[in-house]
Short mmCIF file of C-alpha atoms and ligand atoms in Angstrom, two decimals:
data_model
loop_
_atom_site.label_atom_id
_atom_site.label_comp_id
_atom_site.label_asym_id
_atom_site.label_seq_id
_atom_site.Cartn_x
_atom_site.Cartn_y
_atom_site.Cartn_z
CA UNK A 1 -0.10 -0.01 0.09
CA UNK A 2 1.40 3.52 -0.87
CA UNK A 3 0.52 6.15 1.99
CA UNK A 4 -0.46 9.29 0.50
CA UNK A 5 0.41 12.72 2.65
CA UNK A 6 -1.62 15.68 2.10
CA UNK A 7 -0.48 19.09 3.89
CA UNK A 8 -3.86 20.69 5.55
CA UNK A 9 -2.14 23.47 7.05
CA UNK A 10 -2.88 26.13 4.49
CA UNK A 11 -6.25 27.29 3.68
CA UNK A 12 -7.93 27.34 0.23
CA UNK A 13 -10.66 25.81 -1.78
CA UNK A 14 -8.76 22.34 -1.88
CA UNK A 15 -9.61 21.90 1.72
CA UNK A 16 -12.95 20.55 1.12
CA UNK A 17 -11.97 18.01 -1.17
CA UNK A 18 -9.17 16.80 0.98
CA UNK A 19 -11.88 16.16 3.93
CA UNK A 20 -14.09 14.39 1.51
CA UNK A 21 -11.20 12.17 0.33
CA UNK A 22 -10.15 11.35 4.04
CA UNK A 23 -13.77 10.92 5.28
CA UNK A 24 -14.24 8.49 1.90
CA UNK A 25 -11.30 6.26 3.35
CA UNK A 26 -12.72 6.11 6.81
CA UNK A 27 -16.08 5.15 5.48
CA UNK A 28 -14.56 2.47 3.15
CA UNK A 29 -12.74 0.94 6.54
CA UNK A 30 -9.34 2.41 5.89
CA UNK A 31 -7.02 4.19 7.97
CA UNK A 32 -6.17 8.06 8.03
CA UNK A 33 -3.82 9.51 10.49
CA UNK A 34 -4.62 12.87 11.64
CA UNK A 35 -3.22 15.75 13.80
CA UNK A 36 -5.12 16.40 17.21
CA UNK A 37 -4.12 19.00 20.24
CA UNK A 38 -2.39 16.12 22.04
CA UNK A 39 -0.63 13.80 19.64
CA UNK A 40 -1.19 12.54 16.08
CA UNK A 41 -3.87 9.87 16.17
CA UNK A 42 -4.37 6.85 13.58
CA UNK A 43 -7.86 6.71 12.98
CA UNK A 44 -10.59 4.24 11.63
CA UNK A 45 -14.45 3.73 11.73
CA UNK A 46 -14.59 2.80 15.42
CA UNK A 47 -17.99 1.05 14.84
CA UNK A 48 -16.58 -1.46 12.53
CA UNK A 49 -14.50 -4.45 14.03
CA UNK A 50 -12.70 -4.97 10.79
CA UNK A 51 -11.57 -1.49 10.21
CA UNK A 52 -10.31 -1.37 13.87
CA UNK A 53 -8.32 -4.33 13.51
CA UNK A 54 -6.49 -2.89 10.82
CA UNK A 55 -5.36 -0.07 13.23
CA UNK A 56 -3.83 -3.08 15.51
CA UNK A 57 -2.34 -4.63 12.43
CA UNK A 58 -0.62 -1.47 11.29
CA UNK A 59 0.67 -0.35 14.83
CA UNK A 60 1.67 -4.07 16.00
CA UNK A 61 -0.51 -3.14 18.82
CA UNK A 62 -1.47 -5.78 21.32
CA UNK A 63 -5.15 -6.62 20.84
CA UNK A 64 -5.90 -6.32 24.53
CA UNK A 65 -5.18 -2.56 24.47
CA UNK A 66 -8.48 -0.87 23.83
CA UNK A 67 -8.97 2.28 21.21
CA UNK A 68 -10.24 5.80 22.48
CA UNK A 69 -13.24 6.77 20.06
CA UNK A 70 -13.29 10.30 18.94
CA UNK A 71 -16.49 12.34 18.64
CA UNK A 72 -17.23 15.92 17.38
CA UNK A 73 -20.59 16.40 19.01
CA UNK A 74 -22.09 15.52 22.52
CA UNK A 75 -25.20 13.61 20.55
CA UNK A 76 -22.57 11.06 19.13
CA UNK A 77 -21.77 10.23 22.89
CA UNK A 78 -25.36 9.30 23.58
CA UNK A 79 -25.29 6.72 20.91
CA UNK A 80 -22.05 4.88 22.08
CA UNK A 81 -22.46 4.68 26.00
CA UNK A 82 -24.96 3.39 28.05
CA UNK A 83 -25.14 6.30 30.84
CA UNK A 84 -23.87 9.60 31.21
CA UNK A 85 -23.03 10.22 35.23
CA UNK A 86 -23.28 13.63 36.46
CA UNK A 87 -19.60 13.98 37.27
CA UNK A 88 -19.13 13.17 33.58
CA UNK A 89 -21.36 15.79 32.50
CA UNK A 90 -19.39 18.52 34.45
CA UNK A 91 -16.14 17.55 33.15
CA UNK A 92 -17.86 17.23 29.43
CA UNK A 93 -19.04 20.93 29.98
CA UNK A 94 -15.72 22.15 31.32
CA UNK A 95 -13.19 20.57 29.10
CA UNK A 96 -14.63 19.06 25.89
CA UNK A 97 -13.51 19.60 23.13
CA UNK A 98 -9.98 19.12 25.05
CA UNK A 99 -7.60 16.64 26.00
CA UNK A 100 -9.60 14.73 28.39
CA UNK A 101 -11.06 11.10 27.65
CA UNK A 102 -13.73 9.60 29.82
CA UNK A 103 -14.25 5.93 30.30
CA UNK A 104 -18.07 4.82 30.22
CA UNK A 105 -19.92 1.85 30.17
CA UNK A 106 -20.17 0.85 26.38
CA UNK A 107 -23.44 0.57 24.10
CA UNK A 108 -24.09 -2.41 22.34
CA UNK A 109 -23.21 -0.89 18.87
CA UNK A 110 -19.41 -0.49 20.06
CA UNK A 111 -17.70 -3.57 18.90
CA UNK A 112 -15.16 -5.33 21.47
CA UNK A 113 -12.74 -5.17 18.79
CA UNK A 114 -12.65 -1.49 19.56
CA UNK A 115 -12.56 -1.88 23.32
CA UNK A 116 -10.27 -4.90 23.46
CA UNK A 117 -12.82 -6.69 24.83
CA UNK A 118 -13.83 -4.44 27.57
CA UNK A 119 -17.48 -3.60 28.71
CA UNK A 120 -16.19 -0.15 28.78
CA UNK A 121 -15.61 2.51 26.03
CA UNK A 122 -12.99 5.38 26.24
CA UNK A 123 -14.45 8.58 24.44
CA UNK A 124 -12.82 12.23 23.65
CA UNK A 125 -13.90 15.18 21.68
CA UNK A 126 -10.67 16.58 20.25
CA UNK A 127 -10.13 20.43 20.04
CA UNK A 128 -8.30 20.56 16.74
CA UNK A 129 -9.98 21.85 13.56
CA UNK A 130 -8.54 19.02 11.28
CA UNK A 131 -9.68 16.14 13.86
CA UNK A 132 -13.00 17.91 14.17
CA UNK A 133 -13.67 18.23 10.54
CA UNK A 134 -12.60 14.72 9.62
CA UNK A 135 -15.02 13.28 12.20
CA UNK A 136 -17.83 15.51 10.99
CA UNK A 137 -17.46 14.59 7.36
CA UNK A 138 -16.90 10.83 8.01
CA UNK A 139 -20.08 10.83 10.52
CA UNK A 140 -19.03 7.96 12.52
CA UNK A 141 -16.82 7.99 15.83
CA UNK A 142 -13.39 7.56 15.10
CA UNK A 143 -11.12 4.97 16.74
CA UNK A 144 -7.66 6.58 16.87
CA UNK A 145 -4.73 5.37 19.37
CA UNK A 146 -1.54 7.30 18.71
CA UNK A 147 -0.07 7.12 15.18
CA UNK A 148 2.97 5.22 16.04
CA UNK A 149 4.47 1.91 16.16
CA UNK A 150 3.64 0.21 19.30
CA UNK A 151 6.19 1.01 21.64
CA UNK A 152 7.81 4.14 20.00
CA UNK A 153 7.25 7.44 21.19
CA UNK A 154 3.93 9.02 20.25
CA UNK A 155 4.21 11.31 17.12
CA UNK A 156 3.83 14.96 17.43
CA UNK A 157 4.20 15.80 13.73
CA UNK A 158 3.48 14.22 10.41
CA UNK A 159 7.11 13.16 9.77
CA UNK A 160 7.03 11.01 12.97
CA UNK A 161 4.01 9.12 11.48
CA UNK A 162 5.78 8.63 8.37
CA UNK A 163 8.77 7.31 10.22
CA UNK A 164 6.69 4.78 11.87
CA UNK A 165 4.02 4.05 9.40
CA UNK A 166 4.79 4.83 5.77
CA UNK A 167 2.99 2.46 3.40
CA UNK A 168 1.11 0.60 6.27
CA UNK A 169 -1.97 3.29 5.88
CA UNK A 170 -3.85 5.06 3.47
CA UNK A 171 -3.20 8.70 4.21
CA UNK A 172 -1.50 11.07 6.61
CA UNK A 173 -3.26 14.70 6.93
CA UNK A 174 0.10 16.92 7.79
CA UNK A 175 -1.54 19.85 10.23
CA UNK A 176 2.03 20.61 11.45
CA UNK A 177 3.26 20.21 15.05
CA UNK A 178 0.66 19.39 17.78
CA UNK A 179 0.17 21.86 20.55
CA UNK A 180 0.25 19.74 23.91
CA UNK A 181 2.70 16.86 22.87
CA UNK A 182 1.31 14.44 25.21
CA UNK A 183 -1.47 11.99 25.27
CA UNK A 184 -5.11 12.90 26.88
CA UNK A 185 -5.97 12.61 30.25
CA UNK A 186 -7.97 9.53 30.83
CA UNK A 187 -10.57 9.33 33.62
CA UNK A 188 -12.72 6.50 34.54
CA UNK A 189 -16.37 7.79 35.32
CA UNK A 190 -17.79 4.23 35.90
CA UNK A 191 -16.84 4.67 39.38
CA UNK A 192 -17.66 7.39 42.39
CA UNK A 193 -15.48 9.45 42.54
CA UNK A 194 -14.23 9.13 39.23
CA UNK A 195 -10.43 7.93 38.83
CA UNK A 196 -7.42 9.12 36.72
CA UNK A 197 -6.11 6.12 34.66
CA UNK A 198 -3.50 8.23 32.82
CA UNK A 199 -2.56 11.62 33.90
CA UNK A 200 -2.36 14.30 31.15
CA UNK A 201 -2.81 18.11 30.64
CA UNK A 202 -6.11 18.23 32.60
CA UNK A 203 -4.70 17.49 36.11
CA UNK A 204 -5.90 16.08 39.25
CA UNK A 205 -6.01 19.15 41.00
CA UNK A 206 -8.23 20.66 37.99
CA UNK A 207 -10.54 17.95 38.22
CA UNK A 208 -10.55 18.00 42.22
CA UNK A 209 -11.66 21.75 41.93
CA UNK A 210 -14.29 21.10 39.35
CA UNK A 211 -15.96 18.11 41.07
CA UNK A 212 -15.30 19.45 44.70
CA UNK A 213 -14.16 16.25 45.80
CA UNK A 214 -10.51 14.62 45.98
CA UNK A 215 -9.81 12.82 42.59
CA UNK A 216 -6.87 10.33 42.67
CA UNK A 217 -4.70 8.58 40.17
CA UNK A 218 -5.00 4.97 39.73
CA UNK A 219 -2.61 3.65 42.58
CA UNK A 220 -0.90 1.33 39.99
CA UNK A 221 0.19 4.25 37.90
CA UNK A 222 2.21 5.49 40.98
CA UNK A 223 3.42 2.03 42.66
CA UNK A 224 3.82 0.14 39.71
CA UNK A 225 7.45 -1.18 40.76
CA UNK A 226 6.80 -1.86 44.11
CA UNK A 227 3.52 -3.83 43.97
CA UNK A 228 1.97 -6.07 41.43
CA UNK A 229 -1.07 -3.81 41.12
CA UNK A 230 -2.16 -3.93 37.29
CA UNK A 231 -3.01 -0.33 35.67
CA UNK A 232 -6.78 0.02 34.82
CA UNK A 233 -5.72 1.52 31.36
CA UNK A 234 -4.51 -1.52 29.69
CA UNK A 235 -2.17 0.34 27.59
CA UNK A 236 -0.14 1.57 30.74
CA UNK A 237 1.25 -1.97 31.64
CA UNK A 238 3.11 -1.79 28.34
CA UNK A 239 6.68 -0.05 28.00
CA UNK A 240 5.84 2.72 26.00
CA UNK A 241 7.39 5.86 24.33
CA UNK A 242 10.74 3.77 24.58
CA UNK A 243 13.82 5.09 23.05
CA UNK A 244 16.23 2.66 21.72
CA UNK A 245 18.98 3.75 24.33
CA UNK A 246 18.84 3.16 28.00
CA UNK A 247 16.97 6.10 29.72
CA UNK A 248 17.56 6.85 33.34
CA UNK A 249 15.67 9.49 35.23
CA UNK A 250 17.51 11.46 37.99
CA UNK A 251 15.31 13.20 40.68
CA UNK A 252 16.60 15.44 43.24
CA UNK A 253 16.24 18.97 44.14
CA UNK A 254 17.80 21.59 41.88
CA UNK A 255 21.52 22.01 41.09
CA UNK A 256 22.20 18.66 42.92
CA UNK A 257 20.38 16.74 40.36
CA UNK A 258 21.98 18.39 37.49
CA UNK A 259 25.54 18.14 38.83
CA UNK A 260 24.63 14.44 39.43
CA UNK A 261 23.56 14.09 35.74
CA UNK A 262 26.97 15.64 34.73
CA UNK A 263 28.98 13.42 36.83
CA UNK A 264 27.10 10.14 35.42
CA UNK A 265 27.49 11.41 32.07
CA UNK A 266 31.14 12.34 32.40
CA UNK A 267 31.85 8.58 33.78
CA UNK A 268 30.18 6.85 30.90
CA UNK A 269 31.83 9.10 28.25
CA UNK A 270 35.08 8.24 29.90
CA UNK A 271 34.25 4.58 29.30
CA UNK A 272 33.61 5.21 25.82
CA UNK A 273 29.86 5.24 25.54
CA UNK A 274 27.73 7.74 23.57
CA UNK A 275 25.75 9.68 26.44
CA UNK A 276 22.76 11.96 25.90
CA UNK A 277 21.14 14.31 28.50
CA UNK A 278 17.97 15.80 28.71
CA UNK A 279 17.73 18.89 30.82
CA UNK A 280 16.16 22.10 31.25
CA UNK A 281 16.73 25.66 30.72
CA UNK A 282 17.20 26.39 34.37
CA UNK A 283 20.21 24.01 34.45
CA UNK A 284 21.78 24.29 31.10
CA UNK A 285 24.90 25.69 32.19
CA UNK A 286 25.71 22.59 34.19
CA UNK A 287 25.97 20.07 31.33
CA UNK A 288 29.10 19.57 29.14
CA UNK A 289 29.18 15.91 28.31
CA UNK A 290 27.57 14.52 25.03
CA UNK A 291 24.44 15.30 23.19
CA UNK A 292 22.59 17.56 25.31
CA UNK A 293 19.12 18.43 24.67
CA UNK A 294 17.64 21.36 26.41
CA UNK A 295 13.82 20.27 26.58
CA UNK A 296 12.19 23.28 27.60
CA UNK A 297 11.84 25.65 31.10
CA UNK A 298 10.63 24.42 34.49
CA UNK A 299 8.68 28.13 34.56
CA UNK A 300 6.38 26.53 31.78
CA UNK A 301 6.19 22.84 31.85
CA UNK A 302 3.93 23.04 28.73
CA UNK A 303 7.17 23.69 26.92
CA UNK A 304 8.68 20.23 28.30
CA UNK A 305 5.63 18.24 27.39
CA UNK A 306 5.77 19.56 23.89
CA UNK A 307 9.20 18.77 23.08
CA UNK A 308 9.48 15.28 24.88
CA UNK A 309 8.71 12.69 22.26
CA UNK A 310 10.38 14.68 19.56
CA UNK A 311 13.80 14.63 21.80
CA UNK A 312 13.31 10.70 22.41
CA UNK A 313 13.22 10.23 18.88
CA UNK A 314 16.11 12.21 17.82
CA UNK A 315 18.25 10.58 20.43
CA UNK A 316 17.44 7.23 18.33
CA UNK A 317 18.89 9.01 15.29
CA UNK A 318 21.86 10.01 17.08
CA UNK A 319 22.50 6.51 18.21
CA UNK A 320 23.52 7.30 21.86
CA UNK A 321 23.99 4.18 24.30
CA UNK A 322 22.61 5.70 27.44
CA UNK A 323 20.35 8.98 28.42
CA UNK A 324 19.91 10.86 31.72
CA UNK A 325 17.28 12.91 32.24
CA UNK A 326 16.11 15.40 34.82
CA UNK A 327 13.11 14.36 36.80
CA UNK A 328 9.81 16.27 37.40
CA UNK A 329 7.42 16.95 40.17
CA UNK A 330 4.66 14.60 40.80
CA UNK A 331 2.11 17.86 41.07
CA UNK A 332 0.01 19.55 38.38
CA UNK A 333 1.16 18.93 34.84
CA UNK A 334 4.41 17.50 35.91
CA UNK A 335 2.59 14.20 37.02
CA UNK A 336 2.08 13.49 33.36
CA UNK A 337 5.33 14.50 32.14
CA UNK A 338 7.00 12.35 35.16
CA UNK A 339 4.69 9.40 34.36
CA UNK A 340 5.79 9.28 30.48
CA UNK A 341 9.30 9.48 31.22
CA UNK A 342 9.08 6.74 33.64
CA UNK A 343 7.43 4.63 31.21
CA UNK A 344 10.21 5.60 28.63
CA UNK A 345 12.74 4.37 30.90
CA UNK A 346 11.11 1.11 32.01
CA UNK A 347 11.16 2.83 35.58
CA UNK A 348 14.80 3.23 35.83
CA UNK A 349 15.49 6.19 38.36
CA UNK A 350 17.90 7.40 40.73
CA UNK A 351 16.60 9.40 43.63
CA UNK A 352 18.98 11.61 45.38
CA UNK A 353 18.32 12.13 48.94
CA UNK A 354 18.05 15.70 50.12
CA UNK A 355 21.52 17.31 51.51
P1 AMP B 401 -3.60 5.54 22.99
O1 AMP B 401 -4.66 6.40 22.16
O2 AMP B 401 -2.43 5.13 22.14
O3 AMP B 401 -2.97 6.56 23.82
O4 AMP B 401 -3.98 4.49 23.70
C1 AMP B 401 -5.19 4.70 24.22
C2 AMP B 401 -5.07 4.52 25.79
O5 AMP B 401 -6.58 4.47 26.25
C3 AMP B 401 -4.64 3.22 26.28
O6 AMP B 401 -3.63 3.47 27.43
C4 AMP B 401 -5.77 2.36 26.76
O7 AMP B 401 -5.31 1.35 27.59
C5 AMP B 401 -6.62 3.57 27.29
N1 AMP B 401 -8.11 3.05 27.35
C6 AMP B 401 -8.93 2.84 26.13
N2 AMP B 401 -10.20 2.44 26.50
C7 AMP B 401 -10.01 1.90 27.50
C8 AMP B 401 -11.01 1.77 28.64
N3 AMP B 401 -12.33 1.27 28.23
N4 AMP B 401 -10.70 1.52 29.62
C9 AMP B 401 -9.33 1.84 30.25
N5 AMP B 401 -8.57 2.21 29.47
C10 AMP B 401 -8.97 2.38 28.16
MG1 MG B 402 -0.17 5.55 22.47
#
């Protein structure tokens, strides 16, 4: 199969035709990669088992890892879920369209081939013009996981999608770089109070304030290494977002952490290893060894999220043997960044004690 790549960033008369062509592929059971505000998604008709099966095949995704259904209007939600609890209604009013996925009890029309065999279905309304128009024109909920090969970092621009999926899918809609750069927050609303299954841009602090009760994160995500708890979002149990090199997260207070990273990097380099460092602007002057990538600034954690997956992919190209990264706080958006970094590192971390 030859993958067509169409740029959709510029306006113009051509646009209508492009969306019609893309929607026709979805209706015919094909695969279209498209930008959302979080990461690029790999879309197929979410109500058709055979179409969803093609997503699993193209990505090499384990079949028990369910897909998120993307909708453009709340009307579509009523058709694919059994009920919409009050807490979900509040979250929808405040955060849809946006980077928030809600897990409901599924209606009969949603095939098990989309939900990985579960009785629940995850749904999101993306806040991106291309995603929105594609869903509207296709006139079906679009099942779309991240448009990467399973295990690779999620794509934040169209060239990342092409790197992983060229000639395995029908079409890539190139809408430029995405805004957020990390996957959506996933919240299970089948339980009271709702539980966060995957942290993201919409934080536990934001949801706690909105719902006026303490919202917690699935304990399996936090204690994965110490216990045998299984994450409730099946995808979270797989090593994910992984670069080819060994990645180690160093956590500690300010300069102590940066100095430790430089010390470890220098030791590895002395043994002939190619070393990479992921550091923030605040500590850039501490680093001298190897490939140093400044990921963003701690003053604005959005900048860090936006660059994370691109930098992990770039390290694959520069063929480093080992990467050291600064750690981040487990509050606010930092929790999502740390969650993805630890996944990428297969939980390898060095925690420095306060001095
Ligand atoms: P991706 O779109 O690639 O980020 O993957 C979708 C994520 O949503 C995976 O981690 C899934 O485990 C999670 N997910 C999808 N549907 C459900 C569901 N019904 N219950 C819990 N988690 C889900
Ligand atoms: Mg993914």
